[in-house]
Short mmCIF file of C-alpha atoms and ligand atoms in Angstrom, two decimals:
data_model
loop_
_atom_site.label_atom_id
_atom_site.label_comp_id
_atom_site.label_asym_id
_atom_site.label_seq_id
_atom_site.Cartn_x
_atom_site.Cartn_y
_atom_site.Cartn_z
CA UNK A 115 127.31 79.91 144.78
CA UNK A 116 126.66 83.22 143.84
CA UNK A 117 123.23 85.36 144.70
CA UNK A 118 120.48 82.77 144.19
CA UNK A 119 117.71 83.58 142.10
CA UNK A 120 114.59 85.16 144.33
CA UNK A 121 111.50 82.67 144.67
CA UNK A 122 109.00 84.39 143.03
CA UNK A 123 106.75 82.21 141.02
CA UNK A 124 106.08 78.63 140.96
CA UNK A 125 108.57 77.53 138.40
CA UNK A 126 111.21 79.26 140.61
CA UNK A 127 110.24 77.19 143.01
CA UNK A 128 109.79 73.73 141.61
CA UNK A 129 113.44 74.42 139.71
CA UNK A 130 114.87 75.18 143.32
CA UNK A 131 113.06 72.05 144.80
CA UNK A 132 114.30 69.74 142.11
CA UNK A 133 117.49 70.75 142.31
CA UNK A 134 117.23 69.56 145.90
CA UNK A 135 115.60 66.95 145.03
CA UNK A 136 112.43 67.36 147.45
CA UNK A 137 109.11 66.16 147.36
CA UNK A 138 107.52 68.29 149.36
CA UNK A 139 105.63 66.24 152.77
CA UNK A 140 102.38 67.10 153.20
CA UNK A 141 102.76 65.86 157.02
CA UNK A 142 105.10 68.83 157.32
CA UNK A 143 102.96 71.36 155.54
CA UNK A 144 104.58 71.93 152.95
CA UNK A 145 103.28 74.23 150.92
CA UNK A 146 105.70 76.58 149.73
CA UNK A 147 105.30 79.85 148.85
CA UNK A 148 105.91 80.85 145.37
CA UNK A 149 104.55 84.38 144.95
CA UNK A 150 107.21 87.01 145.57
CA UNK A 151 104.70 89.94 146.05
CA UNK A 152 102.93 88.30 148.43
CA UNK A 153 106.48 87.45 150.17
CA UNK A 154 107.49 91.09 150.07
CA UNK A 155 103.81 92.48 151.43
CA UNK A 156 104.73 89.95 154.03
CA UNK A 157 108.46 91.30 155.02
CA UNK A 158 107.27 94.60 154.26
CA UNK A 159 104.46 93.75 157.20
CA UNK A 160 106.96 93.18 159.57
CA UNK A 161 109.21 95.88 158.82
CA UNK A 162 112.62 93.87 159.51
CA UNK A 163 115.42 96.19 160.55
CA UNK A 164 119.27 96.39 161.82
CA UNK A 165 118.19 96.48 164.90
CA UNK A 166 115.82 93.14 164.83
CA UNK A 167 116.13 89.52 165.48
CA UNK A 168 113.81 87.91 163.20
CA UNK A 169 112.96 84.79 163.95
CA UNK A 170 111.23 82.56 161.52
CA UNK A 171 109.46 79.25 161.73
CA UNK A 172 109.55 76.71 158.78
CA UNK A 173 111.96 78.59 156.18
CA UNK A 174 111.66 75.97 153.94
CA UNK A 175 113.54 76.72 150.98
CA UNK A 176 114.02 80.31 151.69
CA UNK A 177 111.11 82.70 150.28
CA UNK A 178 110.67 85.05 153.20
CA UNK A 179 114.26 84.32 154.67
CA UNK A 180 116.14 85.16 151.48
CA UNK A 181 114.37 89.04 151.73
CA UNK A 182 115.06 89.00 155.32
CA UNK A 183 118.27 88.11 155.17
CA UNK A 184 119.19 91.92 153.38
CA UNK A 185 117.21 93.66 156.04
CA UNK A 186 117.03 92.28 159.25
CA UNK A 187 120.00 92.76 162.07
CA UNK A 188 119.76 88.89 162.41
CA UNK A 189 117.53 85.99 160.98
CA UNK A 190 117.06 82.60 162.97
CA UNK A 191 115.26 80.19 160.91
CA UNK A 192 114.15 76.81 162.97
CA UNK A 193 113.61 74.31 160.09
CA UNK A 194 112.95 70.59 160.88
CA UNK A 195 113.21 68.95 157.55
CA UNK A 196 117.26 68.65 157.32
CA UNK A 197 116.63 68.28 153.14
CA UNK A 198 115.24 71.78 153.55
CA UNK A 199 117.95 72.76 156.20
CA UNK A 200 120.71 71.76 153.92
CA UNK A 201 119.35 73.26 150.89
CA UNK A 202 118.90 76.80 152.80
CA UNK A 203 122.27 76.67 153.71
CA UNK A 204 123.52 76.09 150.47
CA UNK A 205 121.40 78.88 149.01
CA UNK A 206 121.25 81.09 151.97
CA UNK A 207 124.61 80.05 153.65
CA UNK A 208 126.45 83.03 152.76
CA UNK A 209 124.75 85.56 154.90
CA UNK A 210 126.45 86.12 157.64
CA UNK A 211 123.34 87.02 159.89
CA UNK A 212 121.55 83.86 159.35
CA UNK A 213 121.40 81.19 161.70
CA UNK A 214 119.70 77.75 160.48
CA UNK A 215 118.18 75.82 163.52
CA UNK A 216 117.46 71.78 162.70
CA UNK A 217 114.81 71.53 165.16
CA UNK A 218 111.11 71.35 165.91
CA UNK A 219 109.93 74.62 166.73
CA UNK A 220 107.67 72.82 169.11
CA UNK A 221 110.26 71.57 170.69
CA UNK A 222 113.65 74.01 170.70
CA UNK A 223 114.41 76.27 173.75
CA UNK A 224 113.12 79.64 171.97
CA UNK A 225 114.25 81.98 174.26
CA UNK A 226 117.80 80.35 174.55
CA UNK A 227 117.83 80.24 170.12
CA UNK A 228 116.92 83.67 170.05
CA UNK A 229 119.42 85.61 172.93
CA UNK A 230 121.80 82.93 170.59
CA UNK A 231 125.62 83.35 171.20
CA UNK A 232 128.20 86.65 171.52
CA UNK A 233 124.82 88.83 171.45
CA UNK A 234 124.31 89.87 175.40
CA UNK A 235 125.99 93.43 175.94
CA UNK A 236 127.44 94.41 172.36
CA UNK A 237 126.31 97.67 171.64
CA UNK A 238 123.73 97.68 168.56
CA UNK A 239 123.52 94.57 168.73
CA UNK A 240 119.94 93.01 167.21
CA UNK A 241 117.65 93.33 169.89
CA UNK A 242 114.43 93.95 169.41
CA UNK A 243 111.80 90.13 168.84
CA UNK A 244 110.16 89.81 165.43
CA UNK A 245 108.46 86.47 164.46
CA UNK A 246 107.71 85.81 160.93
CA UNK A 247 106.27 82.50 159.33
CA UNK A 248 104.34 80.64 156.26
CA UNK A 249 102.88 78.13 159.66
CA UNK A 250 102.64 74.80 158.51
CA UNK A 251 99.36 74.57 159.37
CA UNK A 252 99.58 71.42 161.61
CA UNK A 253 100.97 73.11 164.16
CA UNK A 254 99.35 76.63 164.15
CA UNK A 255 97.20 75.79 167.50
CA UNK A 256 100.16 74.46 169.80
CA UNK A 257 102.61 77.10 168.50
CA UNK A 258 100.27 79.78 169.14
CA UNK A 259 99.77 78.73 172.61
CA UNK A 260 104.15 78.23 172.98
CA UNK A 261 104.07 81.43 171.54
CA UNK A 262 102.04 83.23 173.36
CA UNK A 263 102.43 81.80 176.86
CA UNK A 264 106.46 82.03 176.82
CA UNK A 265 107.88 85.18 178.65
CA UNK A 266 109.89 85.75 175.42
CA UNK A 267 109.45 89.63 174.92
CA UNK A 268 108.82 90.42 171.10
CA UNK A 269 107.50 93.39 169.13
CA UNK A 270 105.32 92.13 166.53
CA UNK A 271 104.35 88.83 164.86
CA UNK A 272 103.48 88.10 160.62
CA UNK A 273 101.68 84.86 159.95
CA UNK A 274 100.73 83.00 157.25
CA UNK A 275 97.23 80.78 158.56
CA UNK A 276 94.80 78.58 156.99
CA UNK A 277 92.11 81.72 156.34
CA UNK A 278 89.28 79.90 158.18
CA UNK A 279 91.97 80.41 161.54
CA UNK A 280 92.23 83.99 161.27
CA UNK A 281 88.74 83.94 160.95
CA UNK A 282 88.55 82.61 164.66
CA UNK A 283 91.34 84.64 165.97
CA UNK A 284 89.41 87.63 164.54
CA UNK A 285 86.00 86.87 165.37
CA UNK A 286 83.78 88.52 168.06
CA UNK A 287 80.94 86.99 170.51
CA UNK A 288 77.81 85.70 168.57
CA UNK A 289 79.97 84.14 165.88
CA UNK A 290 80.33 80.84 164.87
CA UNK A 291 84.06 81.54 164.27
CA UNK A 292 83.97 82.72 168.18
CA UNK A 293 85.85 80.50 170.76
CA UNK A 294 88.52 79.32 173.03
CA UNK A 295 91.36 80.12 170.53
CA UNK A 296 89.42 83.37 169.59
CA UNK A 297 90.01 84.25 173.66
CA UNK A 298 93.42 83.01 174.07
CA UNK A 299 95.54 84.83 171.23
CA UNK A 300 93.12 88.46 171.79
CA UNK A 301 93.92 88.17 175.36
CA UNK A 302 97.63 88.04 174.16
CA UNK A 303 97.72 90.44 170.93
CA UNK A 304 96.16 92.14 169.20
CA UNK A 305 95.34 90.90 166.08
CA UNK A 306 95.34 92.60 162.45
CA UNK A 307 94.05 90.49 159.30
CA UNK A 308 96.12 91.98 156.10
CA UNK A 309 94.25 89.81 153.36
CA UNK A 310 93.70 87.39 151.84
CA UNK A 311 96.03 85.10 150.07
CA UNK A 312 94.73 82.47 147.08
CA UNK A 313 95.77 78.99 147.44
CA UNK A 314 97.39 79.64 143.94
CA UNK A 315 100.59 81.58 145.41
CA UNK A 316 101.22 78.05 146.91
CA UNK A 317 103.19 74.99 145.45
CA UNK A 318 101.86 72.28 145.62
CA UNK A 319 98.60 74.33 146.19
CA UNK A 320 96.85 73.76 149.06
CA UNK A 321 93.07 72.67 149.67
CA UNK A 322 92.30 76.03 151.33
CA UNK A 323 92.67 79.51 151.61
CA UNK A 324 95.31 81.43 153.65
CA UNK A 325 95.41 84.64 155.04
CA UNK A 326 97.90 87.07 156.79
CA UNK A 327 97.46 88.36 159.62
CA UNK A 328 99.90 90.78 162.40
CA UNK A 329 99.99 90.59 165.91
CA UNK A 330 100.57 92.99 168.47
CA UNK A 331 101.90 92.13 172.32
CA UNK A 332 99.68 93.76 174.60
CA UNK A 333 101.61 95.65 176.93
CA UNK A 334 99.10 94.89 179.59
CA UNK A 335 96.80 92.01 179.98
CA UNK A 336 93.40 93.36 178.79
CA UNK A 337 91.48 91.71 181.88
CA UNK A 338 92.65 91.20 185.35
CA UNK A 339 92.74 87.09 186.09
CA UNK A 340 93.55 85.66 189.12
CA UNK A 341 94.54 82.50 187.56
CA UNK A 342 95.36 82.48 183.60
CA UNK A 343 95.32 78.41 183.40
CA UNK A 344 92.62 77.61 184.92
CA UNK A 345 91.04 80.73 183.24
CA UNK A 346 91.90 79.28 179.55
CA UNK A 347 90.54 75.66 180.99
CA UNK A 348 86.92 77.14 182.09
CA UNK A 349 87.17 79.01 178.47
CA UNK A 350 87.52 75.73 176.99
CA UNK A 351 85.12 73.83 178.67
CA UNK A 352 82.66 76.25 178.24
CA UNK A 353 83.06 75.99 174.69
CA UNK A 354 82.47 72.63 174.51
CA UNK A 355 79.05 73.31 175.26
CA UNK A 356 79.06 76.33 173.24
CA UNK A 357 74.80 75.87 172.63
CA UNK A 358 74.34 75.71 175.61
CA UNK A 359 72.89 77.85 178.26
CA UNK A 360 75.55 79.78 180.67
CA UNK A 361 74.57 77.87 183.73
CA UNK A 362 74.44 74.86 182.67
CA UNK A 363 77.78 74.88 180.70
CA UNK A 364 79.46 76.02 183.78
CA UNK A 365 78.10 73.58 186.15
CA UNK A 366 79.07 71.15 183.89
CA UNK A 367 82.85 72.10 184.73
CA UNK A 368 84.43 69.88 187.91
CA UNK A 369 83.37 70.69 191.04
CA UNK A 370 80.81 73.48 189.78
CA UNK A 371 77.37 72.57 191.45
CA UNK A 372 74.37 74.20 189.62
CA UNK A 373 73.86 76.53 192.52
CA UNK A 374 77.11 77.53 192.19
CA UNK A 375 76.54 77.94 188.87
CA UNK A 376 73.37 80.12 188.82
CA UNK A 377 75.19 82.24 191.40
CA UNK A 378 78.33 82.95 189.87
CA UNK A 379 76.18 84.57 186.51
CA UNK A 380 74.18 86.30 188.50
CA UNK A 381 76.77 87.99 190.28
CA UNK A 382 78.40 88.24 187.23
CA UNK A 383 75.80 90.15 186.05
CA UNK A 384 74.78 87.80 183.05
CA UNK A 385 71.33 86.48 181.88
CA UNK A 386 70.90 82.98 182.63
CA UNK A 387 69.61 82.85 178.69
CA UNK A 388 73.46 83.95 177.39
CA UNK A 389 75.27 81.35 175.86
CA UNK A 390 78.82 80.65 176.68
CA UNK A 391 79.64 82.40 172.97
CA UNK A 392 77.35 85.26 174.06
CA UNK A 393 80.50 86.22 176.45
CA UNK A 394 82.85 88.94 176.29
CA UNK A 395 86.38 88.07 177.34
CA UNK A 396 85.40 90.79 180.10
CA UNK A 397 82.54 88.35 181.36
CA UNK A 398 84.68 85.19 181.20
CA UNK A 399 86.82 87.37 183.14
CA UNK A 400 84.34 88.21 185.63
CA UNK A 401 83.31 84.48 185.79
CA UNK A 402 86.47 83.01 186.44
CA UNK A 403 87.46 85.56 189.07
CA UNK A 404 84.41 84.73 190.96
CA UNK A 405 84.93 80.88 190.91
CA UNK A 406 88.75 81.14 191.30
CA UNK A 407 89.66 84.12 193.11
CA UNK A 408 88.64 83.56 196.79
CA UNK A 409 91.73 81.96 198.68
CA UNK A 410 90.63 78.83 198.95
CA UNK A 411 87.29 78.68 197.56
CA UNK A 412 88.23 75.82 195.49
CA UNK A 413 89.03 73.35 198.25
CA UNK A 414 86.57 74.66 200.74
CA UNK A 415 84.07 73.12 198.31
CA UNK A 416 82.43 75.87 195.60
CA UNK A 417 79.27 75.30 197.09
CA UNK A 418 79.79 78.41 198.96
CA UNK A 419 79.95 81.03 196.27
N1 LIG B 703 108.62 79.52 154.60
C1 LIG B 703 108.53 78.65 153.47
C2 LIG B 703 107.69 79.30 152.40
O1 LIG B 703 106.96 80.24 152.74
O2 LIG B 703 107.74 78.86 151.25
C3 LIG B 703 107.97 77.27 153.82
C4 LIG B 703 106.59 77.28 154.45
S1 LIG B 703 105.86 75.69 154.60
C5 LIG B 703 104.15 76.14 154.72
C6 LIG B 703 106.16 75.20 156.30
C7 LIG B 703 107.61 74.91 156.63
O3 LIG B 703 107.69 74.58 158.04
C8 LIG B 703 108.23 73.75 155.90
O4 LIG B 703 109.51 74.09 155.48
C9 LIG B 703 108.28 72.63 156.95
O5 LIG B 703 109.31 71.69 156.73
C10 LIG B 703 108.49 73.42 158.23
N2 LIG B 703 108.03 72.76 159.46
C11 LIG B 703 106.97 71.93 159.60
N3 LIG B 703 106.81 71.58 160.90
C12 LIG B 703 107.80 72.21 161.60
C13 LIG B 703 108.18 72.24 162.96
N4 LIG B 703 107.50 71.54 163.87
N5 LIG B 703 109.26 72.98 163.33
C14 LIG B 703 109.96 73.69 162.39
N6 LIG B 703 109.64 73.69 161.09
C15 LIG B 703 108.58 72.97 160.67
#
């Protein structure tokens, strides 16, 4: 097959998925993309070059990958619906710096898909991390948290969310938006909303808005923890009793007396009256290091503190 016609509006698309005869799942988030200048914002976002390995989650039927494809040094697309697979490959299948993964992206060795074969020690070859997807939004939390937690090095991210996500990974303390997820990915990246996109540049169209947002490794962690888990844990269960007041949602955390509790804030230097959402990721910081940090503290009993 020749050069197959771009995706760029919905009748594009719904000729494409017919001719693959797919009804899209809804279980797989399938909401397809069928605006091309909303595509190309998003390539041009991530700035795909000779010397990149782009990978992208959830190709689908090939919106973003087909203007990768031209650009980018090499393009591996993890796709878990094989009708969607096959139908890439047939439309995508002649570039020779595409690889199609048949996998859950939850699941594949990411590290291993993207060093892929015949790449270690060639001289130019792609190199440098770039991660591009439309997220099915099903899996946006737990792929964050792969993402983010593997050692994988990579330069910059370009993701498609549900809008009311971005507003968490963008919010700051005092909003309702504000919380564990909020803390996890800003710890990580830094993280740059690039608008807003209607639920009309979607086929079938989805029940909510999406929005596009950029992420940027940190180079260094932007607090100092002594233990990241068990950091992200106490961020969590504090935010389970998000209303309530500092103390009290930290002694509500096992093995966390109240003395403990009123101790470690005051130390901290925070007012009893804060709220966990009141807190800086400076102050969890502070927090944690204080209940974690001592050698020991944990199993001497916290009751010292
Ligand atoms: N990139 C395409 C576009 O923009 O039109 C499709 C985006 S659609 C929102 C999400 C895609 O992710 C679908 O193709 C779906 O089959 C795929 N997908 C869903 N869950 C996945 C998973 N766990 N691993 C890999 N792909 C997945």
């Amino acid at each position: 097959m020749g050069e197959p016609v771009a995706i760029t509006n919905r009748a594009e698309l719904r000729r494409w998925l017919e001719r693959y005869n797919v009804r899209p799942s809804r279980r797989l988030g399938q909401n397809f993309l069928a605006d091309g200048a909303w595509a190309e914002r998003i390539v041009a976002a991530l700035d795909p070059g000779p010397g990149d390995v782009v990978l992208e989650v959830g190709p689908g039927l090939g919106a973003l990958t087909e203007r990768l494809v031209s650009r980018a040094g090499r393009v591996v697309a993890i796709e878990i619906d094989r009708r969607l697979a096959t139908a890439l490959r047939e439309r995508l299948g002649g570039a020779a710096n595409l690889e199609i993964v048949e996998g859950d992206v939850l699941a594949v060795d990411l590290a291993g898909i993207v060093a892929g074969p015949g790449t270690g020690g060639v001289p130019g070859a792609a190199r440098r991390v770039k991660l591009v997807s439309n997220l099915p939004y099903a899996i946006t939390s737990p792929f964050l948290a792969r993402w983010l937690a593997s050692s994988l090095a990579w330069e910059r991210a370009v993701l498609m969310l549900q809008a009311e996500v971005v507003d968490r990974l963008t919010a700051g303390p005092g909003s309702k938006d504000y919380g564990a997820l909020t803390l996890f990915v800003q710890y990580h990246a830094r993280v740059e909303r690039l608008g807003t996109v209607p639920a009309g540049a979607f086929w079938p169209r989805p029940e909510v808005d999406s929005a596009v947002v950029r992420l940027w490794p940190r180079a260094e962690p932007p607090v100092q923890l002594a233990d990241p888990e068990r950091f992200f844990a106490l961020v969590r269960a504090a935010f389970g009793r998000r209303r309530k007041g500092l103390p009290n949602a930290l002694a509500a955390l096992p093995g966390v007396s109240p003395e403990v509790a009123r101790n470690v804030c005051a130390r901290a230097g925070l007012a009893p009256s804060l709220r966990p959402e009141n807190l800086t990721l400076e102050d969890f910081a502070r927090v944690a290091n204080l209940l974690f940090s001592s050698a020991g503290t944990r199993e001497r009993g916290e009751d010292r503190l």
